[in-house]
Amino acid sequence: MIGFAVSAAMAVLSFSASAETQEVAGVVWTYQPCEGGVAIASGRTHQPAIPSNTVGAVVIPSQLGGQPVVKIGKYAFSGCVGVSAVAMSNDVNEVCDYAFRSCSNLVSVAFSSNIVNIGSHAFRDCIRLQSVPLVNALTNVGSSAFANCSELSSVNLPPGLLRIGASAFNACSNIVAVAMPPQFSVKQVFSGSCEGIASVILPDDAPEICASAFEGCKALSTVKLPSNLTIIGSKAFKGCAKLTSVTIPGSVTAIGAEAFMNCKGLTSMDIPGSVGELGSQAFSGCAGLTFLTLSEGLRIVGTKAFYNCNGLTSVILSESVSTVGTKAFAGCKNIVSVVVPSGVVLKEMFPDSYTKITSVKILPGADKVDDEAFKGCKLIDTVNIPEGVVSIGEKAFSGCANLKEVVLPGSLLNIGKGAFSNCKKIVSVTLPARFQVKEVFNSAYRNITSVTIPANSGEVPAQAFYGCKSLAV
């Protein structure tokens, strides 16, 4: 990530003990010496440098006290609600923190061509500011610099810009399009009620989209991600409900928690093999998602990663997947088929009794089915458990009321308590050798008519087949 350091002289203005004043064109200006000239600033905390009742357009003097005006100091115009326009001379190189905060009638600003820094909160709450023609010399825009400028409709981000601070354009609800300059760090620039932004173009050399960068941009429908992007941060596009299409470049290695949460307009998603981990709830609530590709290379699918993605009908997990988080596909009511790779942790992947899964295929190489892995999947009718699986966890298929056939491999050593409880349509069971018989088929397995128990299984414990009323001994 490319950083940007503001020099000490730029970040903090060291003023002399006493301020001076000079009247120019009927306006009394307060100023103090600083490096390279003078700064317009009162020297008193939160006090403006001009009379607070000043009305209309204001032209910043080129000189005060015989020295060039090079900075607009902290709070220089803060709260000057009568000021409607500001023009700066070309010697000004910095607008400091809070300089124009809450100038609620400020409509336009003509910046000096030499401005390199706009400080944090500099124009915050300038609710009538309509445009900010940022100059090519500008390298830094501070955090919340234009936050809550609700009438700001256009922003030209110059090519030399290195850094845009967090929430720089937060709640600028009228901005409709943004093209980011190269070489800067994408942070929470437009997060928080930037409801008007419809498109975003990011530079190809941006390595990361940071947390909450475009969170809540409800009108965002298209975004072009950089070809060299490596990380999509948590909540980066959360709540972008009109986002319909995103191409994840092959350079991305991680997609953060809630990155695309509640992007209800997404219809398809192709996760490239470069992505090793999907964060928790990464695509949770993407109800329009109907097509999903999880490429070879993905290792971890986080907790609730696709929670309530009701449009999904099938899930194919690649062989590289080793962990699927709890409730990763919970609430995906329309999934009908699942292919599970070997070695994946299955616990509570599909915990909802209302899911439509009818078939489950576990690929060769798996050694266990975890506790409650498919508990309550009422429509599953067949399960193919491959050779090599040695353990089926407790309640793994409990409540799979439509399950008629289970193929148990010869490698199986143990079936956990209640693994097939309430699977009322199973009628015949052949248990493999060597495994420990527990309360596997108890609880109203009324339709089981025959059970073959291997000769070397040892003890049949209490209640192993309790409630199997049709079983003839």
XYZ file of C-alpha atoms in Angstrom:
473
model
C 0.000 0.000 0.000
C 1.389 3.397 -0.920
C 1.441 5.783 1.982
C 1.755 9.538 2.129
C 3.601 11.505 4.789
C 2.688 15.132 5.429
C 5.711 17.104 6.617
C 5.777 18.517 10.112
C 5.613 22.035 8.746
C 2.548 21.094 6.728
C 0.744 19.165 9.440
C 1.243 21.610 12.322
C 1.463 25.385 12.034
C 3.710 27.016 14.629
C 2.467 30.549 15.130
C 3.949 33.414 17.104
C 2.295 34.370 20.358
C 0.440 37.346 18.914
C -1.631 37.580 15.745
C -1.652 40.603 13.476
C -4.469 42.152 11.487
C -4.795 44.016 8.218
C -7.807 45.386 6.407
C -8.058 44.516 2.718
C -11.059 45.549 0.586
C -13.174 46.208 3.656
C -12.401 42.883 5.358
C -10.193 42.686 8.454
C -7.855 39.698 8.152
C -6.066 38.027 11.048
C -2.800 36.331 10.198
C 0.351 34.910 11.739
C 3.849 34.150 10.449
C 4.607 30.632 9.271
C 7.240 28.952 7.148
C 7.473 30.620 3.758
C 5.198 33.567 4.556
C 2.013 33.997 6.591
C -1.052 31.919 7.354
C -4.571 33.224 7.669
C -5.418 32.176 11.227
C -6.561 33.847 14.403
C -4.334 31.884 16.772
C -7.348 31.393 19.040
C -8.997 27.985 19.294
C -11.837 27.561 16.797
C -11.978 31.315 16.079
C -12.243 32.453 12.423
C -9.625 34.781 10.971
C -12.231 37.137 9.474
C -15.359 38.590 11.090
C -17.867 35.771 11.419
C -20.610 37.926 9.891
C -18.745 38.367 6.582
C -21.159 37.874 3.665
C -20.701 36.965 -0.013
C -17.638 36.109 -2.109
C -14.225 36.324 -0.470
C -10.881 36.736 -2.251
C -7.866 35.585 -0.234
C -5.252 38.408 -0.301
C -1.990 37.531 -2.030
C -0.051 39.270 0.751
C -0.575 40.319 4.359
C 2.006 42.347 6.282
C 4.182 42.377 3.202
C 4.484 38.565 3.197
C 2.863 36.065 0.824
C -0.181 34.174 2.114
C 0.845 30.502 1.847
C -1.601 28.711 4.128
C -5.239 28.799 5.185
C -4.860 27.923 8.866
C -7.009 25.816 11.160
C -10.558 27.120 11.623
C -9.687 30.192 9.478
C -13.238 30.366 8.100
C -14.952 27.771 10.269
C -18.585 28.643 10.858
C -18.593 31.668 8.540
C -22.088 30.894 7.296
C -22.382 34.060 5.161
C -19.429 33.274 2.882
C -20.682 31.976 -0.490
C -17.479 31.749 -2.568
C -13.729 31.688 -1.984
C -10.859 32.399 -4.395
C -7.235 31.754 -3.426
C -4.040 33.343 -4.687
C -1.421 31.074 -6.273
C 0.978 31.294 -3.321
C -1.377 29.248 -1.122
C -0.097 25.659 -0.855
C -2.195 24.243 1.966
C -5.690 24.335 3.388
C -5.342 23.172 6.989
C -7.673 21.060 9.126
C -11.190 22.464 9.722
C -10.343 25.587 7.681
C -13.835 25.937 6.135
C -15.830 23.537 8.274
C -19.544 24.338 8.519
C -19.491 27.190 5.996
C -23.034 26.165 5.254
C -23.607 28.634 2.387
C -20.293 28.106 0.608
C -21.088 27.166 -3.009
C -17.755 27.309 -4.843
C -14.001 27.310 -4.193
C -11.258 28.395 -6.617
C -8.102 26.683 -5.385
C -4.573 27.910 -5.842
C -2.769 25.985 -8.585
C -0.064 25.164 -6.009
C -2.228 23.480 -3.377
C -0.588 20.226 -2.269
C -2.581 19.425 0.864
C -6.212 19.713 1.949
C -6.437 18.879 5.640
C -8.825 16.700 7.577
C -12.386 18.037 7.892
C -11.312 21.103 5.862
C -14.689 21.491 4.093
C -16.790 19.197 6.240
C -20.484 20.121 6.513
C -20.311 22.650 3.668
C -23.740 21.449 2.670
C -24.164 23.758 -0.360
C -20.748 23.196 -1.917
C -21.420 22.020 -5.483
C -18.011 21.449 -7.082
C -14.358 21.238 -6.075
C -11.972 21.647 -9.036
C -8.935 19.992 -7.452
C -5.604 21.037 -8.986
C -2.850 18.841 -10.419
C -0.380 19.798 -7.673
C -2.595 18.211 -5.007
C -1.102 15.099 -3.380
C -3.154 14.650 -0.207
C -6.815 14.941 0.783
C -7.317 14.434 4.512
C -9.872 12.300 6.308
C -13.455 13.626 6.175
C -12.183 16.597 4.134
C -15.478 16.921 2.222
C -17.703 14.803 4.452
C -21.397 15.728 4.451
C -21.080 18.017 1.440
C -24.464 16.735 0.356
C -24.802 18.912 -2.792
C -21.354 18.080 -4.158
C -22.074 16.490 -7.531
C -18.681 16.197 -9.209
C -15.121 15.584 -8.080
C -12.055 15.585 -10.327
C -9.314 13.596 -8.614
C -5.984 14.751 -10.117
C -3.424 12.225 -11.397
C -0.766 13.274 -8.874
C -2.958 12.462 -5.878
C -1.194 10.006 -3.558
C -3.601 9.660 -0.670
C -7.279 10.135 0.078
C -8.061 9.862 3.765
C -10.784 7.786 5.356
C -14.328 9.108 4.814
C -13.006 11.981 2.691
C -16.291 12.143 0.761
C -18.484 10.425 3.321
C -22.219 11.140 2.858
C -21.718 13.096 -0.380
C -24.967 11.685 -1.678
C -25.035 13.550 -5.024
C -21.742 12.280 -6.457
C -22.643 9.895 -9.296
C -19.327 8.827 -10.882
C -15.754 8.477 -9.659
C -12.487 7.731 -11.498
C -9.669 7.134 -9.046
C -6.152 8.398 -9.789
C -3.157 6.047 -9.767
C -0.858 5.246 -6.856
C -3.122 5.988 -3.932
C -4.584 3.903 -1.121
C -8.315 3.268 -1.454
C -9.829 3.706 1.991
C -13.296 4.636 3.252
C -13.349 7.453 0.721
C -16.967 7.259 -0.345
C -18.438 5.117 2.436
C -21.491 6.095 4.396
C -24.561 7.158 2.445
C -22.847 8.061 -0.848
C -26.087 6.958 -2.390
C -25.667 8.648 -5.770
C -22.441 6.991 -7.000
C -23.342 4.664 -9.879
C -19.902 3.775 -11.256
C -16.330 3.544 -10.010
C -13.123 3.067 -11.997
C -10.067 2.220 -9.917
C -6.462 2.541 -11.130
C -4.655 -0.613 -12.229
C -1.842 -0.106 -9.732
C -4.015 0.064 -6.593
C -2.998 -3.028 -4.561
C -5.817 -2.986 -2.027
C -9.369 -1.818 -1.476
C -9.494 -1.126 2.220
C -12.243 -1.846 4.708
C -15.576 -0.087 4.080
C -14.191 1.748 1.029
C -17.581 1.930 -0.727
C -19.859 0.622 2.001
C -23.409 1.883 1.644
C -23.047 3.239 -1.923
C -26.532 2.049 -2.737
C -26.632 3.242 -6.367
C -23.284 1.696 -7.343
C -24.008 -0.644 -10.248
C -20.625 -1.075 -11.949
C -17.067 -1.151 -10.660
C -13.868 -1.998 -12.510
C -11.374 -3.598 -10.145
C -7.627 -3.048 -10.709
C -5.764 -5.768 -12.583
C -3.066 -5.855 -9.856
C -5.442 -5.851 -6.892
C -4.475 -8.302 -4.125
C -6.909 -7.644 -1.263
C -10.574 -6.704 -1.091
C -11.059 -5.469 2.459
C -13.861 -6.218 4.867
C -17.152 -4.453 4.078
C -15.524 -2.915 0.974
C -18.784 -3.041 -1.024
C -21.221 -3.949 1.733
C -24.770 -2.829 1.035
C -24.148 -1.906 -2.630
C -27.554 -3.323 -3.474
C -27.527 -2.336 -7.168
C -24.130 -3.801 -7.948
C -24.880 -6.367 -10.658
C -21.486 -7.508 -11.857
C -17.961 -7.691 -10.442
C -14.972 -9.359 -12.076
C -12.465 -10.489 -9.461
C -8.986 -10.320 -11.047
C -6.639 -13.288 -10.796
C -4.255 -11.297 -8.591
C -6.643 -11.177 -5.598
C -5.582 -13.425 -2.711
C -8.204 -12.621 -0.065
C -11.769 -11.332 0.109
C -12.529 -9.904 3.531
C -15.420 -10.411 5.905
C -18.719 -8.926 4.662
C -16.930 -7.592 1.560
C -20.031 -7.979 -0.661
C -22.613 -8.547 2.048
C -26.172 -7.637 0.978
C -25.183 -6.928 -2.640
C -28.562 -8.228 -3.670
C -28.148 -7.364 -7.348
C -25.195 -9.708 -7.915
C -26.281 -12.629 -10.079
C -22.991 -14.455 -10.654
C -19.608 -14.688 -9.014
C -16.435 -16.355 -10.260
C -13.881 -16.673 -7.466
C -10.467 -17.159 -9.141
C -7.939 -19.718 -7.954
C -5.682 -16.980 -6.571
C -8.142 -16.373 -3.716
C -7.140 -18.518 -0.764
C -9.756 -17.355 1.728
C -13.289 -15.998 1.725
C -13.998 -14.077 4.914
C -17.005 -14.636 7.118
C -20.263 -13.412 5.542
C -18.320 -12.309 2.443
C -21.409 -12.784 0.226
C -24.048 -13.130 2.923
C -27.451 -11.850 1.845
C -26.642 -11.819 -1.891
C -30.123 -13.112 -2.624
C -29.821 -12.678 -6.419
C -26.713 -14.836 -6.728
C -27.589 -17.816 -8.927
C -24.230 -18.846 -10.369
C -21.135 -19.466 -8.247
C -17.705 -20.766 -9.253
C -15.210 -21.601 -6.526
C -11.955 -22.317 -8.351
C -9.156 -24.693 -7.423
C -6.871 -22.842 -4.997
C -9.537 -21.716 -2.529
C -8.752 -23.158 0.915
C -11.156 -21.543 3.385
C -14.815 -20.612 3.073
C -15.652 -18.503 6.118
C -18.554 -18.690 8.535
C -21.853 -17.742 6.887
C -19.934 -16.848 3.711
C -23.039 -17.411 1.536
C -25.695 -17.138 4.229
C -29.188 -16.538 2.817
C -28.074 -16.636 -0.823
C -31.487 -17.930 -1.819
C -30.779 -17.941 -5.555
C -28.074 -20.627 -5.388
C -29.169 -24.052 -6.599
C -25.885 -25.984 -6.505
C -22.569 -25.885 -4.701
C -19.377 -27.453 -6.043
C -16.437 -27.081 -3.703
C -13.019 -27.533 -5.319
C -10.551 -30.159 -4.110
C -8.331 -27.449 -2.572
C -10.986 -26.452 -0.008
C -10.026 -27.670 3.463
C -12.393 -25.729 5.707
C -15.978 -24.619 5.310
C -17.143 -22.441 8.192
C -20.205 -22.947 10.315
C -23.440 -22.167 8.477
C -21.510 -21.235 5.331
C -24.567 -21.997 3.182
C -27.256 -21.703 5.835
C -30.502 -20.233 4.554
C -29.739 -21.162 0.937
C -33.189 -22.633 0.563
C -32.949 -23.587 -3.106
C -29.717 -25.597 -3.185
C -30.514 -29.063 -4.505
C -27.083 -30.636 -5.018
C -23.758 -30.511 -3.210
C -20.308 -31.818 -4.129
C -17.950 -31.896 -1.152
C -14.165 -32.324 -1.552
C -12.007 -34.611 0.527
C -10.789 -33.390 3.885
C -13.261 -30.510 4.167
C -14.672 -29.638 7.572
C -18.420 -30.040 7.124
C -19.876 -29.064 10.462
C -23.187 -27.230 10.100
C -22.685 -26.271 6.465
C -26.376 -26.759 5.726
C -28.116 -26.607 9.123
C -31.568 -25.563 7.937
C -34.430 -28.014 7.877
C -36.041 -26.159 4.966
C -33.214 -26.636 2.446
C -34.007 -28.351 -0.860
C -30.839 -30.452 -1.117
C -31.723 -33.813 -2.661
C -28.274 -35.306 -3.222
C -24.865 -35.183 -1.592
C -21.637 -36.425 -3.152
C -18.535 -36.568 -0.986
C -15.412 -36.869 -3.135
C -12.791 -39.603 -2.496
C -10.121 -38.689 0.030
C -12.427 -37.536 2.834
C -11.901 -39.331 6.148
C -14.940 -38.153 8.106
C -18.346 -36.515 8.021
C -18.600 -34.097 10.918
C -21.262 -33.753 13.584
C -24.554 -32.290 12.293
C -23.061 -31.769 8.814
C -26.406 -32.217 7.012
C -28.739 -32.185 9.966
C -32.318 -31.320 9.002
C -31.867 -31.468 5.214
C -35.278 -33.055 4.780
C -35.169 -33.660 1.004
C -31.870 -35.561 0.712
C -32.718 -39.003 -0.655
C -29.265 -40.446 -1.413
C -25.833 -40.087 0.144
C -22.695 -41.612 -1.336
C -20.000 -41.858 1.311
C -16.707 -42.873 -0.352
C -14.206 -45.490 0.676
C -11.706 -43.960 3.108
C -14.228 -42.347 5.434
C -13.662 -43.823 8.904
C -16.113 -41.763 10.960
C -19.614 -40.297 10.630
C -20.277 -37.739 13.351
C -23.170 -37.428 15.753
C -26.434 -36.348 14.137
C -24.635 -35.971 10.794
C -27.798 -36.777 8.838
C -30.318 -36.441 11.644
C -33.746 -35.401 10.441
C -33.088 -36.207 6.758
C -36.624 -37.484 6.538
C -36.496 -38.390 2.832
C -33.219 -40.318 2.982
C -33.832 -43.782 1.552
C -30.395 -45.108 0.784
C -27.010 -44.793 2.457
C -23.928 -46.502 1.066
C -21.535 -47.127 3.954
C -17.897 -47.797 2.977
C -15.899 -50.750 4.229
C -13.386 -48.331 5.787
C -15.987 -47.054 8.260
C -15.023 -47.601 11.913
C -17.505 -45.469 13.794
C -20.984 -44.013 13.371
C -21.826 -41.367 15.973
C -24.866 -41.218 18.172
C -28.011 -40.254 16.288
C -26.170 -40.010 12.968
C -29.291 -41.141 11.101
C -31.930 -40.440 13.739
C -35.372 -39.602 12.344
C -34.433 -40.839 8.849
C -37.769 -42.625 8.638
C -37.572 -43.835 5.032
C -34.452 -45.995 5.413
C -35.634 -49.591 5.121
C -32.459 -51.631 4.926
C -29.018 -51.230 6.493
C -25.817 -53.231 6.034
C -23.193 -52.203 8.536
C -19.527 -52.540 7.554
C -17.054 -54.538 9.568
C -14.922 -53.151 12.399
C -17.055 -50.169 13.413
C -18.632 -49.483 16.789
C -22.441 -49.797 16.898
C -24.019 -46.910 18.828
C -27.449 -45.285 18.913
C -27.252 -44.758 15.186
C -30.777 -45.480 13.994
C -32.812 -44.799 17.124
C -35.766 -42.424 17.442
C -38.689 -43.658 15.355
C -36.911 -45.511 12.523
C -40.178 -47.241 11.945
C -39.514 -48.438 8.399
C -36.239 -50.319 8.886
C -37.057 -53.961 8.291
C -33.602 -55.509 8.216
C -30.167 -54.881 9.667
C -26.995 -56.860 8.946
C -24.457 -56.558 11.766
C -20.912 -57.819 11.106
C -19.733 -60.818 13.106
C -16.801 -59.011 14.711
C -18.659 -55.871 15.802
C -18.662 -56.831 19.481
C -21.365 -55.425 21.732
C -24.646 -53.919 20.483
C -25.289 -51.134 23.028
C -28.561 -50.157 24.661
C -31.059 -48.302 22.427
C -28.953 -48.855 19.276
C -32.117 -49.490 17.246
C -34.681 -48.137 19.690
C -37.981 -47.279 18.008
C -37.365 -49.286 14.832
C -40.860 -50.797 15.037
C -40.722 -52.621 11.710
C -37.461 -54.394 12.433
C -37.913 -58.153 12.646
C -35.379 -59.962 14.846
